[in-house]
PDB file of C-alpha atoms in Angstrom:
ATOM      1  CA  MET A   1     -28.860  -3.818 -20.678  1.00 76.00           C
ATOM      2  CA  ASN A   2     -27.186  -5.986 -18.026  1.00 89.00           C
ATOM      3  CA  LEU A   3     -23.863  -6.210 -16.206  1.00 90.00           C
ATOM      4  CA  GLU A   4     -22.490  -8.745 -18.692  1.00 93.00           C
ATOM      5  CA  THR A   5     -23.043  -6.229 -21.486  1.00 94.00           C
ATOM      6  CA  LEU A   6     -21.246  -3.514 -19.520  1.00 94.00           C
ATOM      7  CA  GLU A   7     -18.353  -5.862 -18.726  1.00 94.00           C
ATOM      8  CA  THR A   8     -18.079  -6.693 -22.429  1.00 95.00           C
ATOM      9  CA  PHE A   9     -18.021  -2.995 -23.321  1.00 94.00           C
ATOM     10  CA  LEU A  10     -15.195  -2.419 -20.847  1.00 94.00           C
ATOM     11  CA  LYS A  11     -13.216  -5.349 -22.266  1.00 94.00           C
ATOM     12  CA  VAL A  12     -13.620  -4.192 -25.874  1.00 94.00           C
ATOM     13  CA  ALA A  13     -12.597  -0.655 -24.900  1.00 94.00           C
ATOM     14  CA  GLY A  14      -9.412  -1.999 -23.316  1.00 93.00           C
ATOM     15  CA  ASN A  15      -8.583  -4.693 -25.862  1.00 92.00           C
ATOM     16  CA  HIS A  16      -9.521  -2.753 -29.022  1.00 92.00           C
ATOM     17  CA  SER A  17     -10.642  -6.124 -30.343  1.00 92.00           C
ATOM     18  CA  PHE A  18     -13.866  -8.129 -30.484  1.00 92.00           C
ATOM     19  CA  THR A  19     -11.872 -11.338 -31.037  1.00 92.00           C
ATOM     20  CA  GLN A  20      -9.682 -10.977 -27.942  1.00 93.00           C
ATOM     21  CA  THR A  21     -12.683  -9.929 -25.854  1.00 92.00           C
ATOM     22  CA  ALA A  22     -14.626 -13.003 -26.960  1.00 93.00           C
ATOM     23  CA  SER A  23     -11.702 -15.212 -25.946  1.00 92.00           C
ATOM     24  CA  GLU A  24     -11.371 -13.591 -22.504  1.00 91.00           C
ATOM     25  CA  MET A  25     -15.110 -13.767 -21.834  1.00 91.00           C
ATOM     26  CA  PHE A  26     -15.483 -17.349 -23.122  1.00 92.00           C
ATOM     27  CA  CYS A  27     -18.122 -16.465 -25.694  1.00 92.00           C
ATOM     28  CA  SER A  28     -18.337 -16.125 -29.473  1.00 93.00           C
ATOM     29  CA  GLN A  29     -17.327 -13.022 -31.391  1.00 92.00           C
ATOM     30  CA  ALA A  30     -20.934 -12.819 -32.583  1.00 93.00           C
ATOM     31  CA  ALA A  31     -22.094 -12.641 -28.949  1.00 93.00           C
ATOM     32  CA  VAL A  32     -19.734  -9.720 -28.314  1.00 93.00           C
ATOM     33  CA  SER A  33     -21.068  -7.950 -31.398  1.00 93.00           C
ATOM     34  CA  ILE A  34     -24.698  -8.493 -30.326  1.00 94.00           C
ATOM     35  CA  ARG A  35     -24.010  -7.081 -26.856  1.00 94.00           C
ATOM     36  CA  MET A  36     -22.358  -3.968 -28.263  1.00 94.00           C
ATOM     37  CA  LYS A  37     -25.176  -3.412 -30.744  1.00 94.00           C
ATOM     38  CA  SER A  38     -27.711  -3.657 -27.909  1.00 94.00           C
ATOM     39  CA  LEU A  39     -25.730  -1.061 -25.951  1.00 94.00           C
ATOM     40  CA  GLU A  40     -25.605   1.268 -28.951  1.00 94.00           C
ATOM     41  CA  LYS A  41     -29.345   0.775 -29.441  1.00 94.00           C
ATOM     42  CA  HIS A  42     -29.978   1.665 -25.799  1.00 94.00           C
ATOM     43  CA  PHE A  43     -28.011   4.920 -26.042  1.00 94.00           C
ATOM     44  CA  GLU A  44     -29.062   5.581 -29.651  1.00 94.00           C
ATOM     45  CA  THR A  45     -25.498   6.297 -30.749  1.00 95.00           C
ATOM     46  CA  ILE A  46     -22.376   4.663 -32.195  1.00 95.00           C
ATOM     47  CA  LEU A  47     -19.892   3.694 -29.474  1.00 95.00           C
ATOM     48  CA  PHE A  48     -17.126   2.064 -31.550  1.00 94.00           C
ATOM     49  CA  GLU A  49     -15.386   2.669 -34.852  1.00 92.00           C
ATOM     50  CA  ARG A  50     -12.719   0.774 -36.790  1.00 86.00           C
ATOM     51  CA  ASP A  51      -9.270   2.262 -37.329  1.00 80.00           C
ATOM     52  CA  ASN A  52      -6.782   0.107 -39.271  1.00 78.00           C
ATOM     53  CA  ASN A  53      -8.438  -3.114 -38.107  1.00 78.00           C
ATOM     54  CA  ARG A  54      -8.474  -1.880 -34.504  1.00 87.00           C
ATOM     55  CA  ILE A  55     -11.624  -1.071 -32.583  1.00 91.00           C
ATOM     56  CA  ARG A  56     -11.602   2.251 -30.800  1.00 92.00           C
ATOM     57  CA  LEU A  57     -14.143   4.289 -28.883  1.00 95.00           C
ATOM     58  CA  THR A  58     -16.012   7.136 -30.518  1.00 95.00           C
ATOM     59  CA  LYS A  59     -16.450  10.422 -28.669  1.00 95.00           C
ATOM     60  CA  GLU A  60     -19.700   9.084 -27.215  1.00 96.00           C
ATOM     61  CA  GLY A  61     -17.986   5.821 -26.245  1.00 94.00           C
ATOM     62  CA  LYS A  62     -15.328   7.764 -24.346  1.00 95.00           C
ATOM     63  CA  LEU A  63     -18.066   9.674 -22.522  1.00 96.00           C
ATOM     64  CA  LEU A  64     -19.715   6.407 -21.499  1.00 96.00           C
ATOM     65  CA  LEU A  65     -16.529   4.635 -20.359  1.00 96.00           C
ATOM     66  CA  PRO A  66     -16.042   6.215 -16.878  1.00 95.00           C
ATOM     67  CA  TYR A  67     -19.708   5.636 -16.024  1.00 96.00           C
ATOM     68  CA  VAL A  68     -19.440   1.957 -16.932  1.00 95.00           C
ATOM     69  CA  GLU A  69     -16.281   1.659 -14.815  1.00 95.00           C
ATOM     70  CA  THR A  70     -18.084   3.261 -11.870  1.00 95.00           C
ATOM     71  CA  VAL A  71     -21.146   1.013 -12.201  1.00 94.00           C
ATOM     72  CA  LEU A  72     -19.055  -2.168 -12.346  1.00 94.00           C
ATOM     73  CA  GLU A  73     -16.814  -1.089  -9.474  1.00 90.00           C
ATOM     74  CA  THR A  74     -19.881  -0.250  -7.376  1.00 91.00           C
ATOM     75  CA  MET A  75     -21.438  -3.627  -8.107  1.00 91.00           C
ATOM     76  CA  ARG A  76     -18.204  -5.439  -7.238  1.00 85.00           C
ATOM     77  CA  GLY A  77     -18.138  -3.557  -3.954  1.00 83.00           C
ATOM     78  CA  ALA A  78     -21.755  -4.504  -3.274  1.00 86.00           C
ATOM     79  CA  GLU A  79     -21.037  -8.160  -4.052  1.00 83.00           C
ATOM     80  CA  LYS A  80     -18.131  -8.174  -1.596  1.00 77.00           C
ATOM     81  CA  GLU A  81     -20.190  -6.512   1.143  1.00 78.00           C
ATOM     82  CA  ILE A  82     -23.079  -8.944   0.715  1.00 83.00           C
ATOM     83  CA  TYR A  83     -20.708 -11.903   0.608  1.00 76.00           C
ATOM     84  CA  ALA A  84     -18.908 -10.624   3.692  1.00 75.00           C
ATOM     85  CA  SER A  85     -22.128 -10.240   5.669  1.00 74.00           C
ATOM     86  CA  GLN A  86     -23.144 -13.810   4.837  1.00 76.00           C
ATOM     87  CA  ASN A  87     -19.891 -15.736   4.636  1.00 73.00           C
ATOM     88  CA  LEU A  88     -17.216 -14.188   6.871  1.00 75.00           C
ATOM     89  CA  LYS A  89     -18.470 -15.789  10.065  1.00 76.00           C
ATOM     90  CA  ASN A  90     -15.712 -17.665  11.915  1.00 79.00           C
ATOM     91  CA  LYS A  91     -13.156 -16.862   9.196  1.00 84.00           C
ATOM     92  CA  GLU A  92      -9.516 -15.980   9.892  1.00 90.00           C
ATOM     93  CA  ILE A  93      -7.595 -13.259   8.070  1.00 94.00           C
ATOM     94  CA  ARG A  94      -3.803 -13.485   8.398  1.00 96.00           C
ATOM     95  CA  PHE A  95      -1.305 -10.969   7.088  1.00 98.00           C
ATOM     96  CA  ALA A  96       2.314  -9.903   7.631  1.00 98.00           C
ATOM     97  CA  CYS A  97       3.375  -6.351   8.466  1.00 96.00           C
ATOM     98  CA  SER A  98       6.671  -4.553   8.813  1.00 93.00           C
ATOM     99  CA  GLY A  99       7.217  -2.620  12.042  1.00 90.00           C
ATOM    100  CA  THR A 100       5.712   0.779  11.297  1.00 92.00           C
ATOM    101  CA  PRO A 101       2.380  -0.250   9.739  1.00 95.00           C
ATOM    102  CA  GLY A 102       2.055  -3.303  11.978  1.00 95.00           C
ATOM    103  CA  THR A 103       2.560  -1.350  15.198  1.00 94.00           C
ATOM    104  CA  TYR A 104       1.240   2.160  14.526  1.00 94.00           C
ATOM    105  CA  ILE A 105      -1.251   1.976  11.641  1.00 95.00           C
ATOM    106  CA  PHE A 106      -3.052  -1.358  11.787  1.00 96.00           C
ATOM    107  CA  PRO A 107      -4.184  -1.681  15.427  1.00 96.00           C
ATOM    108  CA  PRO A 108      -7.015   0.886  15.014  1.00 96.00           C
ATOM    109  CA  ILE A 109      -7.878  -0.560  11.590  1.00 97.00           C
ATOM    110  CA  ILE A 110      -8.157  -4.054  13.061  1.00 97.00           C
ATOM    111  CA  HIS A 111     -10.298  -2.695  15.906  1.00 97.00           C
ATOM    112  CA  ALA A 112     -12.691  -1.020  13.440  1.00 96.00           C
ATOM    113  CA  PHE A 113     -12.809  -4.098  11.197  1.00 94.00           C
ATOM    114  CA  SER A 114     -13.522  -6.373  14.163  1.00 93.00           C
ATOM    115  CA  ALA A 115     -16.345  -4.074  15.257  1.00 93.00           C
ATOM    116  CA  LYS A 116     -17.937  -4.485  11.820  1.00 90.00           C
ATOM    117  CA  TYR A 117     -17.195  -8.220  11.531  1.00 88.00           C
ATOM    118  CA  PRO A 118     -17.033  -9.453  15.162  1.00 89.00           C
ATOM    119  CA  SER A 119     -16.922 -13.152  14.269  1.00 86.00           C
ATOM    120  CA  VAL A 120     -13.785 -12.751  12.102  1.00 89.00           C
ATOM    121  CA  THR A 121     -10.360 -13.401  13.638  1.00 92.00           C
ATOM    122  CA  VAL A 122      -7.644 -11.023  12.395  1.00 95.00           C
ATOM    123  CA  VAL A 123      -3.993 -12.024  12.899  1.00 96.00           C
ATOM    124  CA  ASN A 124      -1.357  -9.304  12.400  1.00 97.00           C
ATOM    125  CA  HIS A 125       2.145 -10.843  12.211  1.00 97.00           C
ATOM    126  CA  VAL A 126       4.761  -8.082  12.702  1.00 95.00           C
ATOM    127  CA  GLU A 127       8.280  -8.767  11.388  1.00 92.00           C
ATOM    128  CA  TYR A 128      11.174  -7.147   9.526  1.00 88.00           C
ATOM    129  CA  THR A 129      10.420  -5.802   6.058  1.00 89.00           C
ATOM    130  CA  GLN A 130      12.657  -8.308   4.272  1.00 89.00           C
ATOM    131  CA  ASN A 131      10.896 -11.138   6.090  1.00 93.00           C
ATOM    132  CA  VAL A 132       7.540  -9.815   4.894  1.00 95.00           C
ATOM    133  CA  PHE A 133       8.797  -9.917   1.298  1.00 94.00           C
ATOM    134  CA  GLU A 134      10.130 -13.441   1.745  1.00 95.00           C
ATOM    135  CA  ASP A 135       6.945 -14.693   3.424  1.00 96.00           C
ATOM    136  CA  ILE A 136       4.698 -13.316   0.672  1.00 96.00           C
ATOM    137  CA  GLU A 137       6.988 -14.799  -1.995  1.00 95.00           C
ATOM    138  CA  ALA A 138       6.891 -18.169  -0.199  1.00 95.00           C
ATOM    139  CA  LYS A 139       3.084 -17.845   0.182  1.00 95.00           C
ATOM    140  CA  VAL A 140       3.326 -18.130   3.972  1.00 96.00           C
ATOM    141  CA  PHE A 141       0.897 -15.198   4.140  1.00 97.00           C
ATOM    142  CA  PRO A 142      -1.481 -14.166   1.347  1.00 96.00           C
ATOM    143  CA  LEU A 143      -1.223 -10.468   2.164  1.00 97.00           C
ATOM    144  CA  GLY A 144       1.441  -8.124   3.519  1.00 97.00           C
ATOM    145  CA  PHE A 145       1.974  -4.460   4.318  1.00 97.00           C
ATOM    146  CA  VAL A 146       5.326  -2.646   4.363  1.00 95.00           C
ATOM    147  CA  SER A 147       6.722   0.865   4.529  1.00 92.00           C
ATOM    148  CA  GLN A 148       9.307   1.459   1.806  1.00 88.00           C
ATOM    149  CA  PRO A 149      10.817   4.466   0.001  1.00 81.00           C
ATOM    150  CA  PHE A 150      10.307   2.793  -3.378  1.00 80.00           C
ATOM    151  CA  PRO A 151       7.968   0.127  -4.817  1.00 79.00           C
ATOM    152  CA  PRO A 152       9.191  -3.412  -4.077  1.00 75.00           C
ATOM    153  CA  GLN A 153      11.363  -4.674  -6.944  1.00 80.00           C
ATOM    154  CA  ARG A 154      10.373  -8.333  -6.831  1.00 87.00           C
ATOM    155  CA  GLU A 155       8.981 -10.017  -9.934  1.00 87.00           C
ATOM    156  CA  SER A 156       6.693 -12.401  -8.061  1.00 93.00           C
ATOM    157  CA  LEU A 157       4.947  -9.659  -6.056  1.00 93.00           C
ATOM    158  CA  MET A 158       2.084  -7.320  -6.834  1.00 93.00           C
ATOM    159  CA  TYR A 159       1.734  -4.138  -4.796  1.00 93.00           C
ATOM    160  CA  GLU A 160      -0.679  -1.282  -4.192  1.00 94.00           C
ATOM    161  CA  GLU A 161       0.342   2.097  -2.792  1.00 94.00           C
ATOM    162  CA  LEU A 162      -1.826   3.047   0.188  1.00 96.00           C
ATOM    163  CA  MET A 163      -0.470   6.195   1.866  1.00 96.00           C
ATOM    164  CA  ASP A 164       2.557   8.389   2.601  1.00 95.00           C
ATOM    165  CA  ASP A 165       4.763   7.618   5.597  1.00 93.00           C
ATOM    166  CA  PRO A 166       6.925  10.678   6.460  1.00 93.00           C
ATOM    167  CA  LEU A 167      10.202  10.051   8.284  1.00 91.00           C
ATOM    168  CA  VAL A 168      11.752  12.391  10.864  1.00 93.00           C
ATOM    169  CA  PHE A 169      15.086  12.580  12.632  1.00 94.00           C
ATOM    170  CA  PHE A 170      14.785  12.955  16.386  1.00 97.00           C
ATOM    171  CA  ALA A 171      16.994  13.183  19.463  1.00 97.00           C
ATOM    172  CA  SER A 172      16.739  13.240  23.229  1.00 97.00           C
ATOM    173  CA  VAL A 173      15.932  16.637  24.730  1.00 96.00           C
ATOM    174  CA  GLU A 174      19.297  16.235  26.488  1.00 95.00           C
ATOM    175  CA  ASN A 175      21.159  16.010  23.163  1.00 96.00           C
ATOM    176  CA  PRO A 176      22.799  19.325  22.146  1.00 95.00           C
ATOM    177  CA  LEU A 177      21.285  18.950  18.643  1.00 95.00           C
ATOM    178  CA  SER A 178      17.796  19.327  20.123  1.00 94.00           C
ATOM    179  CA  ARG A 179      18.622  22.915  21.054  1.00 94.00           C
ATOM    180  CA  LYS A 180      19.316  23.868  17.442  1.00 94.00           C
ATOM    181  CA  ASP A 181      16.590  25.365  15.253  1.00 94.00           C
ATOM    182  CA  GLU A 182      18.065  23.478  12.277  1.00 94.00           C
ATOM    183  CA  VAL A 183      20.713  20.796  11.906  1.00 93.00           C
ATOM    184  CA  THR A 184      23.027  20.051   8.992  1.00 89.00           C
ATOM    185  CA  LEU A 185      23.947  16.732   7.435  1.00 84.00           C
ATOM    186  CA  GLU A 186      27.375  17.084   9.029  1.00 87.00           C
ATOM    187  CA  ASP A 187      25.712  17.382  12.440  1.00 90.00           C
ATOM    188  CA  LEU A 188      23.842  14.130  11.873  1.00 88.00           C
ATOM    189  CA  VAL A 189      26.637  11.896  10.569  1.00 85.00           C
ATOM    190  CA  GLY A 190      28.713  12.712  13.638  1.00 87.00           C
ATOM    191  CA  GLU A 191      26.074  11.083  15.838  1.00 91.00           C
ATOM    192  CA  THR A 192      25.349   7.425  16.574  1.00 92.00           C
ATOM    193  CA  LEU A 193      22.328   6.355  14.513  1.00 91.00           C
ATOM    194  CA  MET A 194      20.018   3.864  16.194  1.00 92.00           C
ATOM    195  CA  THR A 195      18.285   1.523  13.750  1.00 90.00           C
ATOM    196  CA  THR A 196      16.193  -1.621  14.026  1.00 86.00           C
ATOM    197  CA  ASN A 197      18.424  -4.047  12.121  1.00 79.00           C
ATOM    198  CA  HIS A 198      21.442  -4.215   9.842  1.00 72.00           C
ATOM    199  CA  ARG A 199      19.222  -4.781   6.791  1.00 68.00           C
ATOM    200  CA  SER A 200      17.142  -1.669   7.474  1.00 73.00           C
ATOM    201  CA  SER A 201      16.061   0.033   4.252  1.00 72.00           C
ATOM    202  CA  ILE A 202      16.177   3.425   5.993  1.00 76.00           C
ATOM    203  CA  VAL A 203      19.987   3.547   6.003  1.00 75.00           C
ATOM    204  CA  LYS A 204      20.167   2.744   2.275  1.00 74.00           C
ATOM    205  CA  TYR A 205      17.461   5.314   1.619  1.00 76.00           C
ATOM    206  CA  LEU A 206      19.411   8.018   3.476  1.00 76.00           C
ATOM    207  CA  GLU A 207      22.469   7.264   1.375  1.00 72.00           C
ATOM    208  CA  SER A 208      20.540   7.573  -1.897  1.00 71.00           C
ATOM    209  CA  ALA A 209      18.190  10.430  -0.960  1.00 66.00           C
ATOM    210  CA  GLY A 210      20.573  12.780   0.773  1.00 58.00           C
ATOM    211  CA  SER A 211      24.112  11.384   0.585  1.00 65.00           C
ATOM    212  CA  LEU A 212      23.925  10.706   4.321  1.00 71.00           C
ATOM    213  CA  ASN A 213      26.715   8.188   4.767  1.00 74.00           C
ATOM    214  CA  PHE A 214      26.924   7.271   8.427  1.00 77.00           C
ATOM    215  CA  PRO A 215      30.191   5.499   9.318  1.00 77.00           C
ATOM    216  CA  LYS A 216      29.453   1.854  10.057  1.00 77.00           C
ATOM    217  CA  ARG A 217      30.864   2.255  13.553  1.00 78.00           C
ATOM    218  CA  ASN A 218      28.194   4.926  14.153  1.00 83.00           C
ATOM    219  CA  ILE A 219      25.251   2.662  13.249  1.00 86.00           C
ATOM    220  CA  GLN A 220      23.793   0.480  15.985  1.00 89.00           C
ATOM    221  CA  ALA A 221      21.142  -2.154  15.206  1.00 89.00           C
ATOM    222  CA  ILE A 222      19.141  -2.795  18.357  1.00 88.00           C
ATOM    223  CA  GLY A 223      16.162  -4.922  17.390  1.00 83.00           C
ATOM    224  CA  ASN A 224      12.935  -2.987  16.998  1.00 88.00           C
ATOM    225  CA  ILE A 225      11.289   0.429  16.882  1.00 91.00           C
ATOM    226  CA  GLU A 226      10.527   0.605  20.606  1.00 93.00           C
ATOM    227  CA  ALA A 227      14.175  -0.181  21.405  1.00 94.00           C
ATOM    228  CA  VAL A 228      15.296   2.599  19.047  1.00 94.00           C
ATOM    229  CA  LYS A 229      13.051   5.100  20.825  1.00 95.00           C
ATOM    230  CA  LYS A 230      14.226   3.970  24.291  1.00 96.00           C
ATOM    231  CA  CYS A 231      17.889   4.405  23.341  1.00 96.00           C
ATOM    232  CA  VAL A 232      17.231   7.854  21.881  1.00 96.00           C
ATOM    233  CA  VAL A 233      15.256   8.977  24.956  1.00 96.00           C
ATOM    234  CA  ASP A 234      18.244   7.826  27.057  1.00 96.00           C
ATOM    235  CA  ASN A 235      20.502   9.963  24.803  1.00 96.00           C
ATOM    236  CA  GLN A 236      22.525   7.047  23.445  1.00 96.00           C
ATOM    237  CA  GLY A 237      22.166   8.332  19.875  1.00 95.00           C
ATOM    238  CA  ILE A 238      19.711   9.793  17.370  1.00 95.00           C
ATOM    239  CA  GLY A 239      16.971   8.047  15.442  1.00 94.00           C
ATOM    240  CA  ILE A 240      14.984   8.320  12.246  1.00 92.00           C
ATOM    241  CA  LEU A 241      11.515   6.789  12.261  1.00 93.00           C
ATOM    242  CA  SER A 242       8.039   7.324  10.921  1.00 93.00           C
ATOM    243  CA  VAL A 243       6.354  10.395  12.377  1.00 94.00           C
ATOM    244  CA  LEU A 244       3.597   7.983  13.435  1.00 93.00           C
ATOM    245  CA  ALA A 245       6.027   6.059  15.649  1.00 94.00           C
ATOM    246  CA  ILE A 246       7.110   8.981  17.844  1.00 95.00           C
ATOM    247  CA  GLU A 247       3.769  10.688  18.536  1.00 94.00           C
ATOM    248  CA  THR A 248       3.683   9.633  22.206  1.00 94.00           C
ATOM    249  CA  GLU A 249       7.299  10.628  22.910  1.00 95.00           C
ATOM    250  CA  ARG A 250       6.764  14.038  21.315  1.00 92.00           C
ATOM    251  CA  LYS A 251       3.549  14.507  23.295  1.00 93.00           C
ATOM    252  CA  TYR A 252       5.393  13.954  26.580  1.00 95.00           C
ATOM    253  CA  GLY A 253       8.384  16.068  25.555  1.00 95.00           C
ATOM    254  CA  VAL A 254      11.095  13.421  25.958  1.00 96.00           C
ATOM    255  CA  ILE A 255      12.384  13.726  22.390  1.00 96.00           C
ATOM    256  CA  LYS A 256      12.774  16.574  19.910  1.00 96.00           C
ATOM    257  CA  GLU A 257      12.275  16.388  16.158  1.00 95.00           C
ATOM    258  CA  LEU A 258      15.368  17.620  14.320  1.00 94.00           C
ATOM    259  CA  LYS A 259      14.629  20.068  11.527  1.00 93.00           C
ATOM    260  CA  LEU A 260      16.991  19.654   8.581  1.00 89.00           C
ATOM    261  CA  LYS A 261      18.648  22.692   7.045  1.00 88.00           C
ATOM    262  CA  ASP A 262      19.378  20.682   3.915  1.00 79.00           C
ATOM    263  CA  PRO A 263      16.329  19.862   1.732  1.00 75.00           C
ATOM    264  CA  ILE A 264      15.886  16.071   1.677  1.00 79.00           C
ATOM    265  CA  ASN A 265      12.768  14.138   0.813  1.00 79.00           C
ATOM    266  CA  LEU A 266      12.237  11.810   3.766  1.00 85.00           C
ATOM    267  CA  THR A 267       8.937  10.213   2.813  1.00 88.00           C
ATOM    268  CA  ARG A 268       8.253   6.522   2.389  1.00 89.00           C
ATOM    269  CA  LYS A 269       5.064   4.832   1.184  1.00 93.00           C
ATOM    270  CA  ILE A 270       2.894   2.188   2.784  1.00 95.00           C
ATOM    271  CA  TYR A 271       2.336  -0.649   0.293  1.00 96.00           C
ATOM    272  CA  ALA A 272       0.023  -3.648   0.280  1.00 97.00           C
ATOM    273  CA  LEU A 273       1.672  -6.775  -1.161  1.00 95.00           C
ATOM    274  CA  TYR A 274       0.432 -10.097  -2.478  1.00 96.00           C
ATOM    275  CA  HIS A 275       1.775 -12.853  -4.721  1.00 95.00           C
ATOM    276  CA  LYS A 276       0.929 -12.437  -8.401  1.00 92.00           C
ATOM    277  CA  ASP A 277       0.289 -16.190  -8.725  1.00 91.00           C
ATOM    278  CA  GLN A 278      -1.912 -16.410  -5.633  1.00 89.00           C
ATOM    279  CA  PRO A 279      -5.156 -14.423  -6.014  1.00 88.00           C
ATOM    280  CA  LEU A 280      -6.497 -13.026  -2.768  1.00 90.00           C
ATOM    281  CA  SER A 281      -9.410 -14.880  -1.233  1.00 87.00           C
ATOM    282  CA  LEU A 282     -12.617 -12.898  -0.912  1.00 82.00           C
ATOM    283  CA  PRO A 283     -12.145 -12.425   2.870  1.00 86.00           C
ATOM    284  CA  ASP A 284      -8.668 -11.000   2.190  1.00 92.00           C
ATOM    285  CA  GLU A 285     -10.102  -8.745  -0.541  1.00 89.00           C
ATOM    286  CA  VAL A 286     -12.785  -7.512   1.856  1.00 88.00           C
ATOM    287  CA  PHE A 287     -10.101  -6.706   4.440  1.00 93.00           C
ATOM    288  CA  LEU A 288      -7.850  -4.932   1.904  1.00 95.00           C
ATOM    289  CA  ASP A 289     -10.798  -2.855   0.659  1.00 91.00           C
ATOM    290  CA  PHE A 290     -11.612  -1.970   4.269  1.00 93.00           C
ATOM    291  CA  VAL A 291      -7.995  -0.874   4.836  1.00 96.00           C
ATOM    292  CA  LYS A 292      -8.005   1.345   1.730  1.00 94.00           C
ATOM    293  CA  ASN A 293     -11.290   2.973   2.713  1.00 91.00           C
ATOM    294  CA  TYR A 294     -10.127   3.464   6.327  1.00 93.00           C
ATOM    295  CA  ILE A 295      -6.847   5.085   5.338  1.00 88.00           C
TER     296      ILE A 295
END
């Protein structure tokens, strides 16, 4: 039994067809049949049965399937690690990030990755979310990371969900709202909302998730996350950002998280993005695997 046999088993289990599997693995149908017979001989059981001209797993085949998946995934991981140790020297990994992941999530990840692969240069390009989408679509960067309430709806992009990114409303400790145990939606929409840019997905998300319709005159776009926090600390308005973005300000007591009386789901997701027609290079795959394991 070898890895090629296990890969063939996995293909047949997914395709329900020896013919399609042979085509995908660039071998004859007879070769597929021989590999499956050798696997059945090894385990001394029948792994497949025919059902209306379709191949399906027997009970024993279903028992074997997750173990085969684990073995192949482990071997792929080993191949990447060995390749990385031998071939990542003097390589450069470039990716685009929206503000929250680029500023508050990836710096420690990059530090840990660089400690493991010190000869690799990692370039983190932080920009607006829409620019990340556009740059991945235009293949300016092979890999991107964004924080969004919903999966990106772009046909040319593939995405992987990595982690939750909870959002919180917050205000200056000098703002009267900070003295309330709970605030209502009416309390919020009467305030000036500081946001990073006019295309911010947060505002649209608030409208869909909780019917929070801030008057346009009450929304100020001021450039970036740090500017939002500075304006809120100076009591020029309220903000809504990732909980990760306001850890320092909360620690030093210059802002107060606003607890909502009304139940609203204010959680986004961190997604990894890449172009469906541009497979990731092995260095990029190694980095993405590192990110997923770190998170």
